[in-house]
mmCIF file of C-alpha atoms in Angstrom:
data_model
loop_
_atom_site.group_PDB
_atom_site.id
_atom_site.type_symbol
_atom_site.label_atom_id
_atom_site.label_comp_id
_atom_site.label_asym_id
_atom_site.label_seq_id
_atom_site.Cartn_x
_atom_site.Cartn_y
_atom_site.Cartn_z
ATOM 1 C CA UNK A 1 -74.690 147.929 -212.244
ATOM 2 C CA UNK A 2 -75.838 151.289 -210.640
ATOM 3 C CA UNK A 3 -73.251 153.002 -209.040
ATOM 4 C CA UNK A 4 -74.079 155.872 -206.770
ATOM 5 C CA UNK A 5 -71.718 158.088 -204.652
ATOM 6 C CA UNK A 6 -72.522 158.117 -200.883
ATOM 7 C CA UNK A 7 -71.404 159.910 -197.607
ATOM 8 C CA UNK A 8 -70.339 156.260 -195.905
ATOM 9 C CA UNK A 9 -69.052 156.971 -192.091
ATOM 10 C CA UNK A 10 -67.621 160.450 -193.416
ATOM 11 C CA UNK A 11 -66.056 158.567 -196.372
ATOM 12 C CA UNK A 12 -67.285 160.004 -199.847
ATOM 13 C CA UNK A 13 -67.604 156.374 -201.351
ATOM 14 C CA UNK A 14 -68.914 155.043 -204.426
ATOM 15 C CA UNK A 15 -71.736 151.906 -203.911
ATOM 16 C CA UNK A 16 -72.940 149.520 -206.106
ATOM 17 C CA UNK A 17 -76.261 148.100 -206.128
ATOM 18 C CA UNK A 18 -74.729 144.991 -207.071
ATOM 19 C CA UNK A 19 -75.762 142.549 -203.835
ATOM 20 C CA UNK A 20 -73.539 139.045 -203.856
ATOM 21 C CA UNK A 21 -75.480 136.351 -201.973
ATOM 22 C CA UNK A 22 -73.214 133.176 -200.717
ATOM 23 C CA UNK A 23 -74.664 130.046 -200.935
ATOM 24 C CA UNK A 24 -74.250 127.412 -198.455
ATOM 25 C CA UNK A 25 -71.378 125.542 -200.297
ATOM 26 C CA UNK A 26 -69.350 129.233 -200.117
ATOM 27 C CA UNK A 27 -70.288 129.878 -196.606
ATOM 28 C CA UNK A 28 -68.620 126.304 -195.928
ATOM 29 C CA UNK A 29 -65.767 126.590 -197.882
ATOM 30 C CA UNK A 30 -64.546 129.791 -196.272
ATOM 31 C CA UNK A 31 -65.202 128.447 -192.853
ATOM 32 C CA UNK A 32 -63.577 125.306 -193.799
ATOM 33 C CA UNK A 33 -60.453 127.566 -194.917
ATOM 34 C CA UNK A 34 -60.559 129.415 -191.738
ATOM 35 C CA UNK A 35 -60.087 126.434 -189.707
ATOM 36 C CA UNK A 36 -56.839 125.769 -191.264
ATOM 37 C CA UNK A 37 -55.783 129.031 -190.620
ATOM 38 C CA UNK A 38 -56.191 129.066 -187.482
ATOM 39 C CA UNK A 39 -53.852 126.465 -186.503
ATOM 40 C CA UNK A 40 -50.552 128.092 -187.890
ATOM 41 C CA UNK A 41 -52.178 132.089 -186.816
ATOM 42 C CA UNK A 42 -50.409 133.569 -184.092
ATOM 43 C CA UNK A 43 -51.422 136.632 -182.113
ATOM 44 C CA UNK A 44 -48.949 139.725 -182.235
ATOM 45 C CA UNK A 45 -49.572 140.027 -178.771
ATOM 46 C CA UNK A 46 -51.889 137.708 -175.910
ATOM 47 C CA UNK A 47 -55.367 138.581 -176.191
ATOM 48 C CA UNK A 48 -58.790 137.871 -174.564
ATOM 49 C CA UNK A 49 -59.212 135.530 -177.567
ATOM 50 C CA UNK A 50 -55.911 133.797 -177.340
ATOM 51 C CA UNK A 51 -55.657 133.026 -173.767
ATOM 52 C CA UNK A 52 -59.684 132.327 -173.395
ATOM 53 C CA UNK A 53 -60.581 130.557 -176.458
ATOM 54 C CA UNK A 54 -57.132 129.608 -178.324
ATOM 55 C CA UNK A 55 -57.735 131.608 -181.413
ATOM 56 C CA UNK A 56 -55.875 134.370 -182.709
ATOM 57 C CA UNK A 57 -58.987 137.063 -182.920
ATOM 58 C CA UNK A 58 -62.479 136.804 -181.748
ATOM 59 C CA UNK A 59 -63.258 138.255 -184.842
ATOM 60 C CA UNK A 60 -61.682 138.156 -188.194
ATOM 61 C CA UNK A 61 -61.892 139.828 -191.965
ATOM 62 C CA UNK A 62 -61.188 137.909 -195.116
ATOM 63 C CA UNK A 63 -59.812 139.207 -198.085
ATOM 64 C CA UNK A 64 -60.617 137.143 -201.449
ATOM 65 C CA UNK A 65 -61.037 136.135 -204.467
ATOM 66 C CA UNK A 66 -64.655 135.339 -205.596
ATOM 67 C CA UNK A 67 -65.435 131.706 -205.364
ATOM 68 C CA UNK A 68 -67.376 131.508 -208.263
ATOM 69 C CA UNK A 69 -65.281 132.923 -210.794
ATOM 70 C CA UNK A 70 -62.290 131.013 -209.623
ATOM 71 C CA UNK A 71 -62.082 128.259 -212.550
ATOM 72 C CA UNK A 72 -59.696 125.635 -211.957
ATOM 73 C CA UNK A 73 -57.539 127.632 -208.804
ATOM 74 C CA UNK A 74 -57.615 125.527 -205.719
ATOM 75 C CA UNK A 75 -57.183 128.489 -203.405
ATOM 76 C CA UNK A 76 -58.632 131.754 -202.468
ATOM 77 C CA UNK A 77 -57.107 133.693 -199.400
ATOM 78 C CA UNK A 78 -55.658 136.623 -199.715
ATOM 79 C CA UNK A 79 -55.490 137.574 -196.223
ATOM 80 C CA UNK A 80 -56.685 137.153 -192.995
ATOM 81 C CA UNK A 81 -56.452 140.144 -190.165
ATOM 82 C CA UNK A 82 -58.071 140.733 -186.665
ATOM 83 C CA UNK A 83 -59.850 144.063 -185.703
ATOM 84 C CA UNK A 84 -63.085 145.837 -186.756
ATOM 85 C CA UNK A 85 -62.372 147.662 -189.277
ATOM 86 C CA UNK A 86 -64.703 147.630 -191.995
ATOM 87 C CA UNK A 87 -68.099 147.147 -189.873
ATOM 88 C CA UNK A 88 -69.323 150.381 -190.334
ATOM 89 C CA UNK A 89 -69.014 149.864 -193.655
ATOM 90 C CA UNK A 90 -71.145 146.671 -193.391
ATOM 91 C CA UNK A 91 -73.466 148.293 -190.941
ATOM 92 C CA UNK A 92 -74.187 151.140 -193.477
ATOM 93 C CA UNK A 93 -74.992 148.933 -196.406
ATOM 94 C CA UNK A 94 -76.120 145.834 -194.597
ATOM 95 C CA UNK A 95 -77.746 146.872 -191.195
ATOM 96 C CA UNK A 96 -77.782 145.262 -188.470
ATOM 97 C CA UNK A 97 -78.605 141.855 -188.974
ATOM 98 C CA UNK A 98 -74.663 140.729 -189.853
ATOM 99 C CA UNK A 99 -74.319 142.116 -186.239
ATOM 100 C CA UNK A 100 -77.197 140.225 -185.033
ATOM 101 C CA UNK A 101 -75.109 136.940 -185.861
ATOM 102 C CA UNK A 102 -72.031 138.556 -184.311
ATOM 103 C CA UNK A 103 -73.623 139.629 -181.194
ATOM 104 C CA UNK A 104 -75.485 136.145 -180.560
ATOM 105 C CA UNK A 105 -72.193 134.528 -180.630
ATOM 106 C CA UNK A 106 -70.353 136.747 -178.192
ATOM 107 C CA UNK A 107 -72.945 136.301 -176.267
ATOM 108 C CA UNK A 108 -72.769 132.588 -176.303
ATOM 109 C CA UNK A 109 -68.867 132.604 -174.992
ATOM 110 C CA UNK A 110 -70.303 134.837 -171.891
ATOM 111 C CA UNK A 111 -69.441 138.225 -173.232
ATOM 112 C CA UNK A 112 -72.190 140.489 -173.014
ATOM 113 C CA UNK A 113 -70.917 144.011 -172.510
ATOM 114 C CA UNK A 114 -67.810 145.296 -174.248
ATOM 115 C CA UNK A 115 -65.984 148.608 -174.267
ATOM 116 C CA UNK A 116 -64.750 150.208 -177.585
ATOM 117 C CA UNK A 117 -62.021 153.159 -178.387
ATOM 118 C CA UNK A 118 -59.776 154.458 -181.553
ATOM 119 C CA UNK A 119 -56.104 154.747 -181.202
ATOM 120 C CA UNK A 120 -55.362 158.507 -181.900
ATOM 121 C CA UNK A 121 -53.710 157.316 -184.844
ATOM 122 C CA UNK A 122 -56.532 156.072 -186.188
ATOM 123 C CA UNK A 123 -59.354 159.072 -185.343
ATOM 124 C CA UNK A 124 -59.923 159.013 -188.869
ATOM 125 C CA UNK A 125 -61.919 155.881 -188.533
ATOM 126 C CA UNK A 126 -63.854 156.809 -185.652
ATOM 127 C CA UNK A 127 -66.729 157.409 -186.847
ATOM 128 C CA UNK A 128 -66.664 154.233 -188.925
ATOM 129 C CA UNK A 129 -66.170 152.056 -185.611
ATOM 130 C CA UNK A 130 -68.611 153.772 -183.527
ATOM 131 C CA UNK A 131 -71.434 153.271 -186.618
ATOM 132 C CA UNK A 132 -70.204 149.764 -185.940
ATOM 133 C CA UNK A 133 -70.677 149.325 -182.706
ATOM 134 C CA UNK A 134 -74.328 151.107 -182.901
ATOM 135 C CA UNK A 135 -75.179 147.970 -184.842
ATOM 136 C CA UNK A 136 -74.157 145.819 -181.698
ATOM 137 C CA UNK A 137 -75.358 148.074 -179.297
ATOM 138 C CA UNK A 138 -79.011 147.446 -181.086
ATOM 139 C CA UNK A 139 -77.957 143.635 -181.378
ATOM 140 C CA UNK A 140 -77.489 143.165 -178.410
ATOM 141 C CA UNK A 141 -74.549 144.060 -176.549
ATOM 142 C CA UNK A 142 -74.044 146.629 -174.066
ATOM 143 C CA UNK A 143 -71.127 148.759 -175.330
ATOM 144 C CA UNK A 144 -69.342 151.480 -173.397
ATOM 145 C CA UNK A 145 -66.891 153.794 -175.062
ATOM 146 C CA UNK A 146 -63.290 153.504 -173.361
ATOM 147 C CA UNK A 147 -60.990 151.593 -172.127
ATOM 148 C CA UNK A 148 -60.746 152.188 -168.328
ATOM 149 C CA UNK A 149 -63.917 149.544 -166.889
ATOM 150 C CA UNK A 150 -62.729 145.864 -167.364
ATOM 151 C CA UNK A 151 -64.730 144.940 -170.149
ATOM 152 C CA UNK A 152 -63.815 143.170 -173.324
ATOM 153 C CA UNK A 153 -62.517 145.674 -175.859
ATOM 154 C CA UNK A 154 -62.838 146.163 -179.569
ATOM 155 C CA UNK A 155 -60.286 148.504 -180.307
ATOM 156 C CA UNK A 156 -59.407 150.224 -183.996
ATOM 157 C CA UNK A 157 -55.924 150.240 -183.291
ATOM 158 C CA UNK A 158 -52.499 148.778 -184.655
ATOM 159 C CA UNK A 159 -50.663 147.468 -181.622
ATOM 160 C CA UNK A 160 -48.008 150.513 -181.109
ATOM 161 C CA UNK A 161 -49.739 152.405 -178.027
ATOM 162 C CA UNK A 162 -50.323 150.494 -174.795
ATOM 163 C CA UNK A 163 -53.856 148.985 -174.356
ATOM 164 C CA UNK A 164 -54.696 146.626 -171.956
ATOM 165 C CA UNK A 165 -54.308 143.819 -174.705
ATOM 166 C CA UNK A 166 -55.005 140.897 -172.586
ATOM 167 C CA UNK A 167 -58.776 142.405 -172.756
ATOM 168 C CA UNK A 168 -58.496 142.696 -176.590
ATOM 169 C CA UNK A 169 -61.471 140.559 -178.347
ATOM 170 C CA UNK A 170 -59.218 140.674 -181.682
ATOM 171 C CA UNK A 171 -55.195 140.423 -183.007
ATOM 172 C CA UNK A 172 -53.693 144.033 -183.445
ATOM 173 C CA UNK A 173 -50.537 144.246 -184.984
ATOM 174 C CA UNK A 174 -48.943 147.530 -186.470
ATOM 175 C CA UNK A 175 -47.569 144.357 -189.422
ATOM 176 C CA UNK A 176 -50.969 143.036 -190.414
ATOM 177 C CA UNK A 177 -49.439 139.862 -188.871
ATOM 178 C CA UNK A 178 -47.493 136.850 -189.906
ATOM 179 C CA UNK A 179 -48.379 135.924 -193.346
ATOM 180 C CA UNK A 180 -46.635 132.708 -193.090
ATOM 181 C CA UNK A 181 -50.047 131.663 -191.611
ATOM 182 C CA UNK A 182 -50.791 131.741 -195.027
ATOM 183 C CA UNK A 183 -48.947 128.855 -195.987
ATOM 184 C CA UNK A 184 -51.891 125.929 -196.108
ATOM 185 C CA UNK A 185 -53.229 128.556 -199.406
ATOM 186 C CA UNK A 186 -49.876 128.571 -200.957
ATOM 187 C CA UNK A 187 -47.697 131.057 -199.460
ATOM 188 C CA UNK A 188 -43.987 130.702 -199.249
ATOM 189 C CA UNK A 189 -40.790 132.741 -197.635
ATOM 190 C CA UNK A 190 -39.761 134.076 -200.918
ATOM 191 C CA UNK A 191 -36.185 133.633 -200.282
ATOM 192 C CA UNK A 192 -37.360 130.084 -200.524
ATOM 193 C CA UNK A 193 -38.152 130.369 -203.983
ATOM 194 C CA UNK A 194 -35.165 131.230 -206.782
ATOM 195 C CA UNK A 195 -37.560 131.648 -209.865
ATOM 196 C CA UNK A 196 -40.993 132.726 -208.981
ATOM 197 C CA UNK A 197 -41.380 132.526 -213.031
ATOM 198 C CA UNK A 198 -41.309 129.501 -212.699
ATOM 199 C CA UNK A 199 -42.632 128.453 -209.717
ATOM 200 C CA UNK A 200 -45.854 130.588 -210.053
ATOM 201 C CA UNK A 201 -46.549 130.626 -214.437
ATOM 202 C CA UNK A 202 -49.862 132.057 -213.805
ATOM 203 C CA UNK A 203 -48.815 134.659 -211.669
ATOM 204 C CA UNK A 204 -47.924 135.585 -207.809
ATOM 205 C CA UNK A 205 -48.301 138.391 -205.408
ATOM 206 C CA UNK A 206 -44.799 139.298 -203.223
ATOM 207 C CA UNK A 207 -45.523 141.018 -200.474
ATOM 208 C CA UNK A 208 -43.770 141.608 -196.946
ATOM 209 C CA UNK A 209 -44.024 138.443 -194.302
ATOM 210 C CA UNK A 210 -45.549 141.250 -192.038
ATOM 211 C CA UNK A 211 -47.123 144.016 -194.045
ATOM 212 C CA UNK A 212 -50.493 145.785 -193.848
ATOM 213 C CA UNK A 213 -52.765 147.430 -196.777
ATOM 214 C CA UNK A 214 -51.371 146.550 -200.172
ATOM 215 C CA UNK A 215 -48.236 149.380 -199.791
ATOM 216 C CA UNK A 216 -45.403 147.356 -201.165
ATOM 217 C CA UNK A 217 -47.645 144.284 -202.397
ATOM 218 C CA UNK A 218 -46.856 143.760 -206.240
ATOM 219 C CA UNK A 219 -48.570 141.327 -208.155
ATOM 220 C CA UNK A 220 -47.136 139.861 -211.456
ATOM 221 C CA UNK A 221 -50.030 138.152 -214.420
ATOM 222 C CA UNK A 222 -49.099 137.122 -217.630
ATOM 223 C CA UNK A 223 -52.397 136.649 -219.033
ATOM 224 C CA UNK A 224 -55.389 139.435 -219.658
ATOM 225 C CA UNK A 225 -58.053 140.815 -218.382
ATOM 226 C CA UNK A 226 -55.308 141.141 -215.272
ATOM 227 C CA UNK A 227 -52.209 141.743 -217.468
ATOM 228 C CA UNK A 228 -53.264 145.247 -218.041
ATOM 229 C CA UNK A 229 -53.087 145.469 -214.492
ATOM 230 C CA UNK A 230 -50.241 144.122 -213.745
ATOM 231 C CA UNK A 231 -47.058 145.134 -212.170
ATOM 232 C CA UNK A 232 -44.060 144.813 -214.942
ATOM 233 C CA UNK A 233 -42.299 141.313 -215.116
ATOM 234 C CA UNK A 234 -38.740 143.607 -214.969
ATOM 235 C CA UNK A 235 -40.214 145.103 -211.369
ATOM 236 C CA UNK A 236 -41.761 141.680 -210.064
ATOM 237 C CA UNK A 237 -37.802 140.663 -210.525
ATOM 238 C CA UNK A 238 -36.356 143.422 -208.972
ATOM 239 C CA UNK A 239 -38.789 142.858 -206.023
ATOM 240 C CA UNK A 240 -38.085 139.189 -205.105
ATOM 241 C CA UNK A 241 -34.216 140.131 -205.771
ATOM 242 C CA UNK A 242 -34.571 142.619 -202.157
ATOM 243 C CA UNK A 243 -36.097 139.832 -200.853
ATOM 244 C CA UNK A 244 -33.856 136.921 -201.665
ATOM 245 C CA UNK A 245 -31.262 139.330 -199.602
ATOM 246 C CA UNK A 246 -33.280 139.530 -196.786
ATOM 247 C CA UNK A 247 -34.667 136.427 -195.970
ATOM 248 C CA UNK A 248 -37.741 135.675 -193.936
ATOM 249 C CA UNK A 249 -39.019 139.147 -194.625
ATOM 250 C CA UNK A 250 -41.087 138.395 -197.732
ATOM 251 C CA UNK A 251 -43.736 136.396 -198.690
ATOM 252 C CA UNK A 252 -44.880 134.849 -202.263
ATOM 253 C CA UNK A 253 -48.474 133.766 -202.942
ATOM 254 C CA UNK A 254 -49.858 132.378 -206.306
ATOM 255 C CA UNK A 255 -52.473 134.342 -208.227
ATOM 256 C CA UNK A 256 -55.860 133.802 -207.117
ATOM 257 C CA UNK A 257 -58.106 135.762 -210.122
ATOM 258 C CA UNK A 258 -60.380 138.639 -208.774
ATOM 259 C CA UNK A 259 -63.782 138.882 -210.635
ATOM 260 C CA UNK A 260 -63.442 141.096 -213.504
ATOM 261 C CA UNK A 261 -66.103 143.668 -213.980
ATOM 262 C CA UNK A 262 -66.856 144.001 -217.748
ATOM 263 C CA UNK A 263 -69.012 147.360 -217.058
ATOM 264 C CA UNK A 264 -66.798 149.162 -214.633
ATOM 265 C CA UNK A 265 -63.343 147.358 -216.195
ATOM 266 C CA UNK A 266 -62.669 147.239 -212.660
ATOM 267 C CA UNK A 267 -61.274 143.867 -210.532
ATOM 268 C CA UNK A 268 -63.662 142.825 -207.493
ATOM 269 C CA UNK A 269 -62.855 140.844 -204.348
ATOM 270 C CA UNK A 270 -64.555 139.660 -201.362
ATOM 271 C CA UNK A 271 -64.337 141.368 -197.903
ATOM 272 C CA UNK A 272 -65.817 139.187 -195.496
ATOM 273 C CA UNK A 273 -66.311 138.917 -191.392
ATOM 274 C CA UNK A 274 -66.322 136.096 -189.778
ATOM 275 C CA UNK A 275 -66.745 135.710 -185.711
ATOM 276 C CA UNK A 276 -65.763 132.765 -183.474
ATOM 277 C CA UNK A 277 -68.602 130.754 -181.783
ATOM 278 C CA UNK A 278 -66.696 128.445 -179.501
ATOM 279 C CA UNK A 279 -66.497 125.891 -182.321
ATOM 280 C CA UNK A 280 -65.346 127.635 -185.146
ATOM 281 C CA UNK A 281 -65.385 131.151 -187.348
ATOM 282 C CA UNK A 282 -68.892 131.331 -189.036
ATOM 283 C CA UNK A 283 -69.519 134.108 -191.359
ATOM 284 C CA UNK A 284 -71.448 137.150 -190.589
ATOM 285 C CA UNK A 285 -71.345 138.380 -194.350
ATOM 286 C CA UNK A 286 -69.125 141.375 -195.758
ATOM 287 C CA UNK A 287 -68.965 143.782 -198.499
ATOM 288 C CA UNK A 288 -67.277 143.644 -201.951
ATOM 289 C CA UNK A 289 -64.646 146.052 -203.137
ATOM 290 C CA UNK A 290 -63.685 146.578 -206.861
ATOM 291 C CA UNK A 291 -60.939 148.705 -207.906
ATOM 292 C CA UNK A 292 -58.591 149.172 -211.430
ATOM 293 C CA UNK A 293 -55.986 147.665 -209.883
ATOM 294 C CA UNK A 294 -54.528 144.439 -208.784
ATOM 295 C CA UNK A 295 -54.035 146.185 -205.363
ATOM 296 C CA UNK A 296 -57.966 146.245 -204.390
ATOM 297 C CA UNK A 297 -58.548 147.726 -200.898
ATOM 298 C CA UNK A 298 -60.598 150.359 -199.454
ATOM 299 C CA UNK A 299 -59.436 153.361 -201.395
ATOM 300 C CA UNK A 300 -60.767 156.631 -202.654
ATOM 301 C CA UNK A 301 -61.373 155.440 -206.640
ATOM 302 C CA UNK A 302 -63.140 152.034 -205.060
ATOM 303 C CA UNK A 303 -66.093 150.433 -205.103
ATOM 304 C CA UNK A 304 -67.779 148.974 -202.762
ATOM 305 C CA UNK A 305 -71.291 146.651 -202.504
ATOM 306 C CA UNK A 306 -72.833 144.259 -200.385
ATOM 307 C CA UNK A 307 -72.405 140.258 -199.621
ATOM 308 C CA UNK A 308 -74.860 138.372 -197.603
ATOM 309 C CA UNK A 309 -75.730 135.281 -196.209
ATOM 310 C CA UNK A 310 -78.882 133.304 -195.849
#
């Protein structure tokens, strides 16, 4: 793979030429995964999405692991969150026909014009939001920066400062939300669990119920290529002992393998959007992100790449 560094939304980031194309049987799998998530997902606070349509977010992005180099593992969700972030990335390296897709089905729930603003806290990403909402703005959708006009917002926020959430197209929660909406991929309360040795041989993530980013996510393999990555088995022990004393705070998820990168000795995971269409989440496309770690997110030593769909 060819790997060159690029100036992405004021992010120095390094992009692969590597382009993953989901087939049809991907596409439905995720959906179909979606679906169940949906039913246990709760909003951190009412939104435009909740009290319209009865879903958590208007639009959502998937964390995962790579269908097709899952082997025998039955799941693949890492996570689930509401909120744009991410979409200029996907603008810069896929254009604007992802937004196309996401545009057509706002418009076919009624919303044609939305309104868009960053949370101070989050100014670093405003450049990467508004190279977003160019894409929809050519898609589309009228967009108007700010929050003071009635319209439908898509905010890059995390729920502290007071919006006007009930106009929110997506979840915003300063905890990433509840991961027990996990729970139809695997997760459990880890206080739940005495030996996660033994409940999880192949390995588990532990991670807060309500975290965000992968600070304080430790994931425990026994086997290689992801043993060299791995957090210690002495450490993974220590972790679930803080959270068998305090209960309903942590969360345990089996190992679902990333693809391992032979080249780059780097793990890769899918990063995917997906917007509702009055039926159900249908996928838009994403990127890829590949890091040296177990912990694989958006950070300065990662890689990133592009995932389509027909």
């Amino acid at each position: 793979m060819q790997i060159e560094l690029r100036d992405v939304c004021g992010f120095s980031s390094r992009v692969g030429n590597d382009v993953v194309r989901l087939t049809p049987g991907e596409i439905s799998a995720v959906e179909g995964a979606l679906q169940e998530w949906r039913e246990l997902a709760v909003p951190a606070k009412p939104n435009l999405a909740s009290q319209r349509w009865g879903v958590p977010s208007a639009l959502v992005r998937v964390d995962m692991a790579p269908l097709r180099t899952l082997g025998e593992h039955e799941h693949f969700l890492y996570e689930v969150e509401g909120g744009p972030g991410g979409l200029g990335f996907l603008s810069v390296l896929g254009g604007d026909e992802p937004f196309r897709r996401i545009a057509n089905a706002l418009v076919g729930l009624g919303i044609r014009e939305i309104g868009w603003e960053v949370d101070p806290s989050r100014v670093r990403f405003e450049a990467e939001l508004s190279q977003g909402v160019t894409s929809l703005s050519r898609s589309g959708l009228s967009v108007t920066r700010g929050t003071n006009h009635g319209l439908p917002l898509l905010l890059r926020a995390s729920g502290e400062n007071d919006f006007p959430w009930e106009r929110c197209l997506c979840d915003y929660s300063s905890g990433g939300g509840d991961k027990r909406s996990l729970k139809p991929f695997g997760a459990v309360l880890a206080d739940e669990i005495s030996d996660p040795f033994a409940a999880f041989p192949k390995g588990f993530a532990i991670k807060p119920r309500r975290g965000t980013g992968t600070k304080d996510v430790h994931v425990w393999v026994p086997y290689q290529p992801y043993k060299e990555f791995s957090t210690t088995q002495t450490k993974a022990w220590r972790i679930h002992q803080v959270a068998l004393g305090a209960p309903g705070r942590w969360v345990l998820q089996p190992f679902f393998p990333p693809e391992y990168l032979e080249e780059e000795k780097a793990l890769r995971i899918w990063r995917l959007f997906a917007v509702w269409d009055g039926k159900s989440y249908r996928t838009v496309g994403g990127v890829w992100v590949a890091r040296r770690s177990l912990r694989v997110h958006g950070a300065s030593d990662s890689i990133y790449g592009l995932v389509t769909v027909p």
